[in-house]
């Protein structure tokens, strides 16, 4: 449209015109009683209207209209006309699209209906979900409750299952004893018996349902076990070829006796008494027979009361047949080999084998074989009794004595008879040391069965007889008629020769048996006796002194070895390498040296004190005790001085641990405090 040109008005004119127009239009309106809402009263203040007019005047369009001088009335009518035109056009468009609008309305109505149904459906779903949630909570509570009940029932089931398993007794519970299943079934039956006893204490009603069955099975098992073990015991009565009782075959049936002991003590006592009686008779019979057969392979000619030093040696050998198969009366020869470990614990002699080979043996060999068989069977028997019959301490010893007592008494009686008429001092002395060795073996095996009773009883028989034979030889020399000694010449007389033989075999055998400290005690006692009866420069005294000195130094090294052996070995090794110029080979032994220094510093006082006490116990009231202690302490100082000397070498000079070495002078002062007083 072309622009509308309106007349130009001033602001005041326009304002006045607008107010006039509003007033005229207001006056044409019908009168309405608005009461308190009436704003046309004189009290109405047009300040706000003025503000709105002022704001409209600021509008860009109004400003443009005022600037161009447009007639607002005409412009208002023009705008109204335009609005009507547009309205008519809109109505036509609406009429034109009425069908589409109606269709859209129907669609909207249908959609609204669908949405309404969906809303109802979702509301139903929501309600259902609420119900489901409630049901889930209920199910969850039921699940928790069921879980608790399940656990309770499982716990009850485990206890009831164990109870039922313990109470149920199969009809084929006890099989024959010879079958492997019997031992397993016996264990099971023993458990059921114990379980039934436990239930009876609790007054469980189910116990009464099986008690009769369990009792019958127990009687059946006891009967079978009794018959089986008795048959085993009776089988031991069969002749043996190796002189060993096969009682260890019963050990795999140890639970049988345990079952009897727990459920039928009377039968268990019957079994034990039968075993004791049977084995006592068996041992007695076998060892009596064995001892008798052994004596048949002894030398036919043995020393008698005429074999002393008072008769002429040549006449004696001319008057008796030559004894080719045995040594002379006073010479040890190879007889001392019986004390070697291989001979001492070697196989026993089999009499009939020796008889077929026409072999003969000295008494000590027969004695060794007889007593080694006794020792071996005695140790085995004691261990069997302790294990099978479940005894220990004095009970085991009493049971052992019940079985072996008769046999041991028979041994002592036969030995007493033989020894009372024996004049073979070497045989007696060897038998003494055989017993001492066997006593040590039983102590090592921790078998106290024969220690206090038998071994000591044998020694009480042998020692007096040996002393008596020596006294008889001494007395025979005193009573000798010099006329019977023959022509005296410069050669050693046979009496002195035999005396030397006796002395040599005593020393040789003694040294093989006794520990070093006991050996030293014996030469010391002998030396004291010689000093009282011989000159200081005699050959006998000199020989004993040399022997004592050599063995003393050996003993000193032996007693220093346990507490100070590590340091001594290091000193000896280092000194050997220093001589070869190879001390650097030990430069990496710092840890070893540190351990030696600190170990010596922390324990030397206790070790020296223990060493002194040990020597005092071994050599109490003997003169060489003091010299041994002094020698040991002097040797210790020398070794520690050597230790200082080695560590002062350039190879070890940088070691920080050297500062922990004990001052040598301080060590000497402290060591003097341990000098013993005898």
XYZ file of C-alpha atoms in Angstrom:
678
model
C 0.000 0.000 0.000
C 1.142 3.594 -0.588
C 2.194 5.429 2.474
C -0.461 7.412 4.258
C 0.409 10.984 4.827
C -0.985 12.302 8.078
C -1.044 15.895 9.175
C 1.747 16.922 11.444
C 0.744 17.574 15.056
C 2.683 18.799 17.950
C 3.008 16.737 21.079
C 0.669 18.877 23.126
C -1.896 18.983 20.370
C -1.726 15.236 19.973
C -1.997 14.697 23.682
C -4.972 17.001 23.926
C -6.592 15.376 20.961
C -6.166 11.917 22.403
C -7.584 12.933 25.740
C -10.544 14.616 24.077
C -11.216 11.544 21.993
C -11.026 9.284 25.012
C -13.362 11.498 26.911
C -15.901 11.670 24.118
C -15.863 7.926 23.709
C -16.167 7.510 27.423
C -19.183 9.758 27.546
C -20.969 7.747 24.897
C -20.695 4.558 26.912
C -23.715 3.505 29.000
C -23.484 4.151 32.653
C -22.446 1.137 34.657
C -22.470 1.072 38.433
C -19.136 -0.477 39.320
C -19.173 0.484 42.935
C -15.749 0.486 44.398
C -14.351 -0.640 41.024
C -15.496 2.534 39.332
C -12.407 4.349 38.053
C -14.279 7.259 36.372
C -15.056 9.159 39.473
C -13.493 12.441 40.203
C -11.157 10.758 42.524
C -9.539 8.778 39.669
C -6.195 10.232 38.904
C -5.002 9.986 35.315
C -1.357 9.994 36.207
C -0.908 6.411 35.109
C -2.667 7.116 31.796
C -0.338 9.953 31.252
C 2.581 7.623 31.893
C 1.270 5.114 29.316
C 0.743 7.847 26.749
C 4.238 9.067 27.329
C 5.563 5.548 26.887
C 3.599 5.112 23.628
C 5.005 8.335 22.321
C 8.432 6.788 22.678
C 7.473 3.945 20.313
C 9.345 4.077 17.001
C 6.218 3.588 14.916
C 4.373 6.379 16.763
C 7.391 8.590 16.417
C 7.458 7.908 12.676
C 3.759 8.626 12.409
C 4.053 11.890 14.314
C 7.072 12.852 12.285
C 5.284 12.273 8.963
C 2.126 13.984 10.207
C -0.244 11.030 9.822
C -3.852 11.441 10.905
C -4.241 8.916 13.625
C -7.957 8.592 13.239
C -7.703 7.944 9.602
C -4.771 5.597 10.250
C -6.774 3.809 12.905
C -9.654 3.260 10.528
C -7.279 2.099 7.874
C -5.735 -0.369 10.249
C -9.175 -1.581 11.307
C -10.200 -2.034 7.691
C -7.069 -4.017 7.047
C -7.755 -6.157 10.042
C -11.271 -6.894 8.856
C -9.963 -7.815 5.430
C -7.477 -10.152 6.945
C -10.163 -11.589 9.192
C -12.417 -12.265 6.225
C -9.550 -13.911 4.404
C -8.834 -16.034 7.447
C -12.507 -17.039 7.666
C -12.468 -18.066 4.032
C -9.325 -20.076 4.569
C -10.873 -21.683 7.622
C -14.026 -22.520 5.686
C -11.898 -23.839 2.870
C -9.953 -26.063 5.263
C -12.962 -26.929 7.392
C -12.987 -30.566 6.293
C -9.348 -30.945 7.067
C -9.889 -29.197 10.374
C -12.834 -31.455 11.094
C -10.749 -34.470 10.137
C -7.919 -33.180 12.330
C -10.425 -32.664 15.107
C -11.648 -36.224 14.707
C -8.074 -37.489 14.708
C -7.290 -35.456 17.788
C -10.440 -36.818 19.408
C -9.455 -40.386 18.465
C -5.920 -39.826 19.689
C -7.294 -38.371 22.866
C -9.464 -41.459 23.268
C -6.481 -43.702 22.593
C -4.337 -41.748 25.004
C -7.120 -41.976 27.539
C -7.222 -45.742 27.149
C -3.433 -45.908 27.355
C -3.607 -43.814 30.476
C -6.099 -46.240 31.920
C -3.897 -49.151 30.832
C -0.767 -47.571 32.319
C -2.709 -46.839 35.465
C -3.604 -50.540 35.523
C 0.017 -51.423 34.918
C 1.045 -49.106 37.703
C -1.466 -50.741 39.975
C -0.284 -54.176 38.874
C 3.324 -53.154 39.441
C 2.471 -51.983 42.907
C 0.815 -55.310 43.510
C 3.827 -57.150 42.016
C 6.221 -55.149 44.183
C 4.220 -56.134 47.197
C 4.244 -59.743 46.051
C 8.020 -59.587 45.460
C 8.545 -58.310 48.960
C 6.358 -61.110 50.217
C 8.326 -63.647 48.145
C 11.577 -62.178 49.414
C 10.447 -62.552 52.985
C 9.308 -66.086 52.242
C 12.677 -66.806 50.573
C 14.604 -65.561 53.612
C 12.382 -67.622 55.858
C 12.808 -70.693 53.645
C 16.583 -70.158 53.548
C 16.719 -70.080 57.340
C 14.585 -73.210 57.518
C 16.801 -74.866 54.895
C 19.958 -74.127 56.860
C 18.360 -75.384 60.027
C 17.216 -78.536 58.289
C 20.634 -79.057 56.715
C 22.251 -78.680 60.120
C 19.774 -81.080 61.606
C 20.257 -83.377 58.641
C 24.041 -83.463 59.107
C 23.639 -84.348 62.773
C 20.877 -86.802 62.072
C 22.802 -88.269 59.149
C 25.828 -88.813 61.370
C 23.600 -90.190 64.067
C 21.868 -92.525 61.648
C 25.176 -93.602 60.095
C 26.546 -94.362 63.531
C 23.403 -96.189 64.544
C 22.873 -98.216 61.383
C 24.490 -101.634 61.683
C 24.830 -103.616 58.414
C 23.779 -107.213 58.492
C 27.219 -108.308 57.146
C 29.162 -106.359 59.707
C 31.672 -108.969 60.865
C 33.471 -110.935 58.169
C 36.020 -113.716 58.766
C 39.163 -112.521 60.580
C 41.426 -113.628 57.756
C 39.869 -111.134 55.347
C 41.161 -107.580 55.035
C 37.688 -106.149 55.505
C 37.551 -107.484 59.048
C 39.961 -104.872 60.388
C 37.984 -102.060 58.757
C 34.721 -103.476 60.067
C 36.257 -103.844 63.521
C 37.195 -100.159 63.517
C 33.648 -99.313 62.453
C 32.138 -101.548 65.114
C 34.383 -100.010 67.759
C 33.177 -96.556 66.740
C 29.550 -97.684 66.964
C 30.120 -99.185 70.400
C 31.701 -95.975 71.654
C 28.939 -93.921 70.068
C 26.271 -96.077 71.636
C 27.922 -95.617 75.035
C 27.937 -91.864 74.541
C 24.256 -91.878 73.564
C 23.361 -94.015 76.538
C 24.794 -91.361 78.821
C 22.528 -88.825 77.117
C 19.557 -91.175 77.461
C 18.907 -91.163 73.700
C 15.947 -93.406 72.867
C 17.418 -94.513 69.531
C 20.288 -96.141 71.409
C 18.024 -98.859 72.766
C 17.069 -99.882 69.205
C 20.610 -100.947 68.305
C 22.096 -101.867 71.655
C 21.167 -105.530 71.363
C 22.620 -105.797 67.828
C 25.825 -104.034 68.831
C 26.242 -106.308 71.844
C 25.824 -109.425 69.716
C 28.319 -108.139 67.165
C 30.772 -107.287 69.938
C 30.545 -110.815 71.334
C 31.014 -112.235 67.855
C 34.051 -110.029 67.177
C 35.622 -110.804 70.571
C 35.194 -114.520 69.964
C 36.801 -114.353 66.531
C 39.694 -112.197 67.779
C 40.341 -114.463 70.743
C 40.490 -117.581 68.582
C 42.654 -115.869 65.974
C 45.271 -114.435 68.362
C 45.485 -117.642 70.392
C 46.156 -119.601 67.201
C 48.913 -117.125 66.327
C 50.460 -117.531 69.765
C 50.275 -121.321 69.540
C 52.018 -121.182 66.158
C 55.122 -119.758 67.869
C 55.678 -123.145 69.459
C 56.834 -124.613 66.160
C 60.577 -125.259 65.906
C 62.674 -122.352 64.650
C 65.794 -122.410 62.533
C 67.224 -118.948 63.268
C 66.497 -118.739 67.004
C 64.283 -115.686 66.569
C 60.681 -115.595 67.750
C 58.362 -114.227 65.008
C 56.202 -112.254 67.439
C 56.370 -109.181 65.222
C 53.832 -110.847 62.946
C 51.250 -109.930 65.582
C 51.966 -106.215 65.362
C 49.695 -105.697 62.375
C 46.865 -107.038 64.562
C 47.624 -104.590 67.355
C 44.121 -103.092 67.090
C 42.643 -106.500 67.894
C 44.120 -106.375 71.375
C 43.178 -102.714 71.709
C 39.575 -103.661 70.879
C 39.632 -106.410 73.490
C 41.147 -104.116 76.091
C 38.441 -101.530 75.523
C 35.470 -103.887 75.332
C 36.354 -107.167 77.052
C 39.184 -106.827 79.550
C 38.852 -110.379 80.796
C 39.561 -111.780 77.345
C 42.396 -109.266 76.896
C 43.937 -110.492 80.147
C 43.534 -114.088 78.990
C 45.341 -113.268 75.737
C 48.170 -111.485 77.555
C 48.583 -114.258 80.132
C 48.622 -116.896 77.414
C 51.220 -114.937 75.466
C 53.382 -114.435 78.562
C 53.218 -118.109 79.533
C 53.841 -119.360 76.009
C 56.732 -117.014 75.281
C 58.319 -117.696 78.649
C 58.374 -121.425 77.917
C 59.534 -120.877 74.341
C 62.434 -118.611 75.294
C 63.485 -120.938 78.081
C 63.366 -123.993 75.858
C 65.097 -122.424 72.893
C 67.893 -120.738 74.816
C 68.498 -123.807 76.960
C 68.812 -125.884 73.831
C 70.925 -123.270 72.079
C 73.292 -122.855 75.029
C 73.731 -126.603 75.347
C 74.535 -126.963 71.658
C 76.950 -124.033 71.761
C 78.980 -125.608 74.531
C 79.531 -128.642 72.295
C 81.628 -126.546 69.900
C 83.910 -125.144 72.633
C 87.559 -126.052 72.731
C 87.909 -129.478 74.275
C 90.912 -128.402 76.294
C 90.586 -125.290 78.388
C 92.642 -123.711 81.116
C 92.405 -125.386 84.497
C 93.775 -124.780 87.953
C 97.157 -126.110 86.912
C 97.531 -123.313 84.318
C 99.124 -120.878 86.715
C 102.596 -119.434 86.937
C 103.880 -121.719 89.685
C 104.638 -124.782 87.544
C 107.335 -125.172 85.026
C 106.026 -124.046 81.658
C 107.940 -126.580 79.650
C 106.866 -129.458 81.861
C 103.258 -128.384 81.590
C 103.309 -128.356 77.800
C 105.130 -131.646 77.644
C 102.586 -133.250 79.958
C 99.594 -131.998 77.914
C 98.778 -132.500 74.251
C 99.548 -129.548 71.983
C 96.609 -127.212 71.724
C 96.720 -126.371 68.030
C 93.326 -124.727 67.753
C 93.698 -122.284 70.643
C 96.083 -119.618 71.852
C 98.275 -119.961 74.886
C 96.921 -119.293 78.349
C 98.303 -115.785 78.781
C 98.524 -114.491 75.185
C 95.617 -112.472 73.762
C 96.438 -113.066 70.101
C 93.377 -112.671 67.878
C 90.914 -113.303 70.667
C 90.518 -109.548 71.248
C 88.899 -109.215 67.797
C 85.674 -110.402 69.407
C 85.233 -106.828 70.721
C 85.351 -105.220 67.268
C 81.967 -103.897 66.073
C 81.785 -106.353 63.176
C 82.423 -109.325 65.438
C 80.492 -108.057 68.435
C 77.234 -107.510 66.515
C 77.834 -110.129 63.866
C 75.575 -113.130 63.168
C 75.248 -115.633 65.963
C 76.841 -119.057 65.709
C 74.694 -121.900 64.417
C 75.759 -124.952 66.431
C 74.941 -127.666 63.925
C 76.739 -125.741 61.166
C 79.831 -125.457 63.365
C 79.644 -129.162 64.211
C 79.469 -130.145 60.542
C 82.561 -128.052 59.888
C 84.322 -129.446 62.941
C 84.904 -125.885 64.188
C 85.827 -125.099 67.752
C 85.692 -121.770 69.540
C 86.925 -120.241 72.801
C 84.394 -119.583 75.527
C 84.145 -115.828 74.894
C 82.983 -116.471 71.310
C 80.241 -118.769 72.521
C 79.411 -116.286 75.266
C 79.140 -113.466 72.693
C 76.872 -115.467 70.414
C 74.670 -116.606 73.287
C 74.258 -113.132 74.754
C 73.865 -111.367 71.426
C 70.974 -113.700 70.669
C 69.593 -112.868 74.115
C 70.119 -109.127 73.552
C 68.552 -109.148 70.102
C 65.512 -111.151 71.148
C 65.214 -109.242 74.419
C 65.189 -105.841 72.666
C 62.701 -107.070 70.106
C 60.497 -108.556 72.793
C 60.514 -105.398 74.914
C 59.570 -103.240 71.935
C 56.832 -105.680 70.981
C 55.371 -105.711 74.490
C 55.393 -101.927 74.682
C 53.708 -101.598 71.313
C 51.255 -104.506 71.178
C 50.139 -104.529 74.807
C 50.377 -100.710 75.100
C 52.444 -100.669 78.285
C 55.315 -98.424 79.355
C 57.616 -97.785 82.279
C 57.439 -100.244 85.137
C 54.467 -102.054 83.589
C 56.540 -102.883 80.526
C 59.479 -103.980 82.669
C 57.262 -106.214 84.802
C 55.744 -107.824 81.724
C 59.205 -108.341 80.221
C 60.479 -109.948 83.417
C 57.505 -112.293 83.462
C 58.490 -113.537 80.018
C 62.286 -113.472 80.182
C 62.803 -113.988 83.915
C 63.033 -117.770 83.737
C 65.432 -117.642 80.802
C 67.657 -115.043 82.465
C 67.772 -117.091 85.645
C 68.771 -120.142 83.602
C 71.558 -118.121 81.953
C 72.850 -116.921 85.307
C 72.740 -120.401 86.797
C 74.584 -122.064 83.920
C 77.098 -119.208 83.819
C 77.695 -119.446 87.546
C 78.377 -123.161 87.172
C 80.827 -122.629 84.328
C 82.594 -119.613 85.792
C 83.119 -121.264 89.140
C 85.415 -123.791 87.438
C 86.948 -121.468 84.823
C 90.621 -120.488 84.968
C 90.840 -118.730 81.598
C 91.395 -115.131 82.702
C 91.367 -113.830 79.125
C 87.974 -115.413 78.442
C 86.536 -114.013 81.668
C 87.940 -110.543 80.974
C 86.646 -110.583 77.398
C 83.222 -111.700 78.632
C 83.195 -108.769 81.064
C 83.851 -106.331 78.245
C 81.345 -108.027 75.981
C 78.719 -107.404 78.652
C 79.865 -103.777 78.986
C 79.521 -103.332 75.218
C 76.110 -104.988 75.156
C 75.012 -102.800 78.040
C 75.986 -99.741 76.014
C 74.074 -101.085 73.004
C 70.870 -101.536 74.991
C 71.278 -98.027 76.414
C 71.718 -96.668 72.880
C 68.584 -98.497 71.747
C 66.786 -97.092 74.789
C 65.887 -100.576 76.023
C 66.054 -100.598 79.849
C 64.751 -104.146 80.197
C 67.997 -105.926 81.100
C 70.092 -103.065 82.446
C 69.469 -103.182 86.145
C 68.854 -106.871 86.549
C 70.703 -109.092 84.151
C 73.807 -107.221 82.981
C 74.747 -106.254 86.519
C 74.139 -109.788 87.735
C 76.476 -111.165 85.052
C 79.163 -108.641 85.939
C 78.819 -109.584 89.603
C 79.647 -113.152 88.576
C 82.533 -112.358 86.243
C 84.476 -109.621 88.050
C 85.073 -111.599 91.273
C 86.136 -114.650 89.253
C 88.580 -112.596 87.197
C 90.042 -111.033 90.311
C 90.309 -114.456 91.914
C 92.213 -115.870 88.924
C 94.647 -112.954 89.035
C 95.058 -113.399 92.776
C 95.699 -117.104 92.239
C 98.440 -116.305 89.720
C 99.970 -113.761 92.072
C 99.813 -116.201 94.937
C 101.276 -118.947 92.785
C 104.304 -116.742 92.145
C 104.660 -116.069 95.835
C 104.416 -119.780 96.639
C 106.702 -120.921 93.850
C 109.660 -123.070 94.794
C 112.688 -121.485 93.131
C 114.037 -124.936 92.458
C 111.168 -125.516 90.021
C 111.980 -122.438 87.965
C 114.838 -124.191 86.287
C 118.197 -122.740 85.388
C 118.189 -118.967 85.527
C 119.956 -117.127 82.722
C 119.958 -113.680 81.170
C 116.940 -114.336 79.010
C 113.459 -113.149 80.200
C 111.882 -115.737 82.432
C 108.532 -117.157 81.359
C 106.950 -115.843 84.561
C 107.859 -112.266 83.654
C 106.776 -112.917 80.079
C 103.374 -114.175 81.203
C 103.045 -111.259 83.590
C 103.689 -108.928 80.705
C 101.078 -110.787 78.627
C 98.495 -110.423 81.350
C 99.223 -106.752 81.726
C 99.152 -106.120 77.951
C 95.853 -107.858 77.316
C 94.252 -106.066 80.255
C 95.383 -102.688 78.921
C 94.436 -103.551 75.336
C 90.954 -104.791 76.162
C 90.342 -101.995 78.646
C 91.289 -99.352 76.102
C 88.975 -100.854 73.473
C 85.980 -100.730 75.803
C 86.221 -97.716 78.068
C 86.062 -94.033 77.044
C 89.271 -92.027 76.962
C 88.730 -90.296 80.304
C 88.202 -93.648 82.032
C 91.360 -94.956 80.403
C 93.298 -91.958 81.711
C 91.914 -92.521 85.193
C 93.114 -96.122 85.125
C 96.804 -95.396 84.063
C 96.790 -92.604 86.656
C 95.776 -95.075 89.368
C 98.328 -97.572 88.094
C 101.026 -94.894 88.036
C 100.241 -93.921 91.628
C 100.603 -97.559 92.674
C 103.901 -97.888 90.810
C 105.249 -94.703 92.354
C 104.578 -96.140 95.767
C 106.370 -99.415 95.025
C 109.000 -98.603 92.379
C 111.723 -96.071 91.757
C 110.876 -92.939 89.821
C 113.337 -93.791 87.069
C 112.116 -97.353 86.570
C 111.057 -98.412 83.082
C 107.565 -99.268 84.260
C 107.012 -95.795 85.709
C 108.516 -94.151 82.649
C 106.330 -96.200 80.317
C 103.181 -95.312 82.210
C 104.165 -91.645 82.301
C 104.711 -91.543 78.543
C 101.450 -93.323 77.930
C 99.622 -90.983 80.304
C 101.144 -87.887 78.708
C 100.250 -88.967 75.170
C 96.711 -89.864 76.045
C 96.295 -86.705 78.154
C 97.119 -84.472 75.191
C 94.670 -86.421 73.073
C 92.014 -86.038 75.754
C 92.646 -82.268 75.973
C 92.021 -81.914 72.245
C 88.889 -83.998 72.625
C 87.355 -81.882 75.413
C 88.236 -78.597 73.656
C 86.606 -79.672 70.423
C 82.877 -79.315 71.267
C 82.921 -75.703 72.539
C 85.881 -74.340 70.541
C 86.187 -76.718 67.592
C 85.221 -74.084 65.004
C 87.951 -71.654 66.112
C 90.551 -74.432 66.423
C 89.797 -75.706 62.910
C 90.035 -72.144 61.509
C 93.386 -71.529 63.229
C 94.851 -74.808 61.967
C 93.552 -74.194 58.450
C 94.839 -70.598 58.417
C 98.276 -71.524 59.742
C 98.631 -74.192 57.061
C 97.691 -71.671 54.354
C 100.044 -69.054 55.833
C 102.940 -71.477 55.478
C 102.053 -71.902 51.808
C 101.445 -68.163 51.274
C 97.797 -68.809 50.328
C 95.970 -67.039 53.160
C 94.051 -64.933 50.620
C 91.918 -67.988 49.929
C 90.084 -67.182 53.192
C 89.470 -63.498 52.469
C 85.808 -64.184 51.683
C 85.189 -65.878 55.053
C 84.131 -62.680 56.831
C 80.807 -64.195 57.945
C 82.597 -67.235 59.369
C 85.146 -65.083 61.208
C 82.413 -62.831 62.599
C 80.532 -65.834 63.915
C 83.685 -67.275 65.526
C 84.643 -63.990 67.230
C 81.191 -63.245 68.581
C 80.507 -66.860 69.506
C 83.729 -67.096 71.506
C 83.105 -63.764 73.239
C 79.611 -64.747 74.334
C 80.159 -68.361 75.421
C 83.790 -68.904 76.416
C 83.218 -68.417 80.149
C 80.337 -70.887 80.284
C 82.274 -73.347 78.123
C 85.377 -73.192 80.322
C 83.253 -73.650 83.443
C 81.471 -76.660 81.937
C 84.808 -78.107 80.799
C 86.238 -77.775 84.311
C 83.228 -79.420 85.894
C 83.336 -82.267 83.384
C 86.990 -82.973 84.173
C 86.282 -82.755 87.906
C 83.533 -85.349 87.554
C 85.763 -87.621 85.480
C 88.958 -87.308 87.537
C 87.752 -86.475 91.003
C 90.469 -87.096 93.614
C 93.074 -87.958 90.956
C 96.268 -85.958 90.491
C 96.124 -85.809 86.732
C 92.797 -83.941 86.940
C 94.561 -80.690 87.779
C 97.151 -81.127 85.063
C 94.439 -81.887 82.506
C 92.523 -78.728 83.381
C 95.677 -76.616 83.293
C 96.749 -78.201 80.035
C 93.349 -77.601 78.470
C 93.273 -73.931 79.519
C 96.852 -73.401 78.343
C 96.030 -74.991 75.004
C 92.960 -72.765 74.715
C 95.111 -69.636 75.289
C 97.530 -70.816 72.614
C 94.738 -71.373 70.114
C 93.235 -67.941 70.823
C 96.687 -66.346 70.481
C 96.961 -68.063 67.106
C 93.515 -66.701 66.254
C 94.750 -63.161 67.064
C 97.851 -63.707 64.973
C 95.901 -64.902 61.950
C 93.483 -61.960 62.089
C 96.376 -59.500 62.299
C 97.498 -60.502 58.819
C 96.866 -58.028 55.933
C 94.142 -60.278 54.560
C 91.905 -59.683 57.609
C 93.303 -56.413 58.930
C 90.438 -54.333 57.496
C 87.681 -56.365 59.173
C 85.630 -54.196 61.540
C 84.768 -57.181 63.711
C 88.416 -57.416 64.864
C 87.571 -54.714 67.413
C 85.389 -57.286 69.210
C 88.312 -59.638 69.909
C 88.972 -60.240 73.601
C 92.282 -58.853 74.836
C 94.670 -61.767 75.260
C 96.016 -60.570 78.634
C 92.461 -60.115 79.923
C 91.606 -63.638 78.759
C 94.607 -65.080 80.593
C 93.588 -63.317 83.812
C 90.034 -64.617 83.549
C 91.127 -68.154 82.686
C 93.265 -68.382 85.844
C 90.101 -68.029 87.890
C 88.985 -71.435 86.632
C 92.016 -73.298 87.949
C 90.581 -76.310 89.828
C 91.456 -77.417 93.298
C 91.654 -81.160 93.954
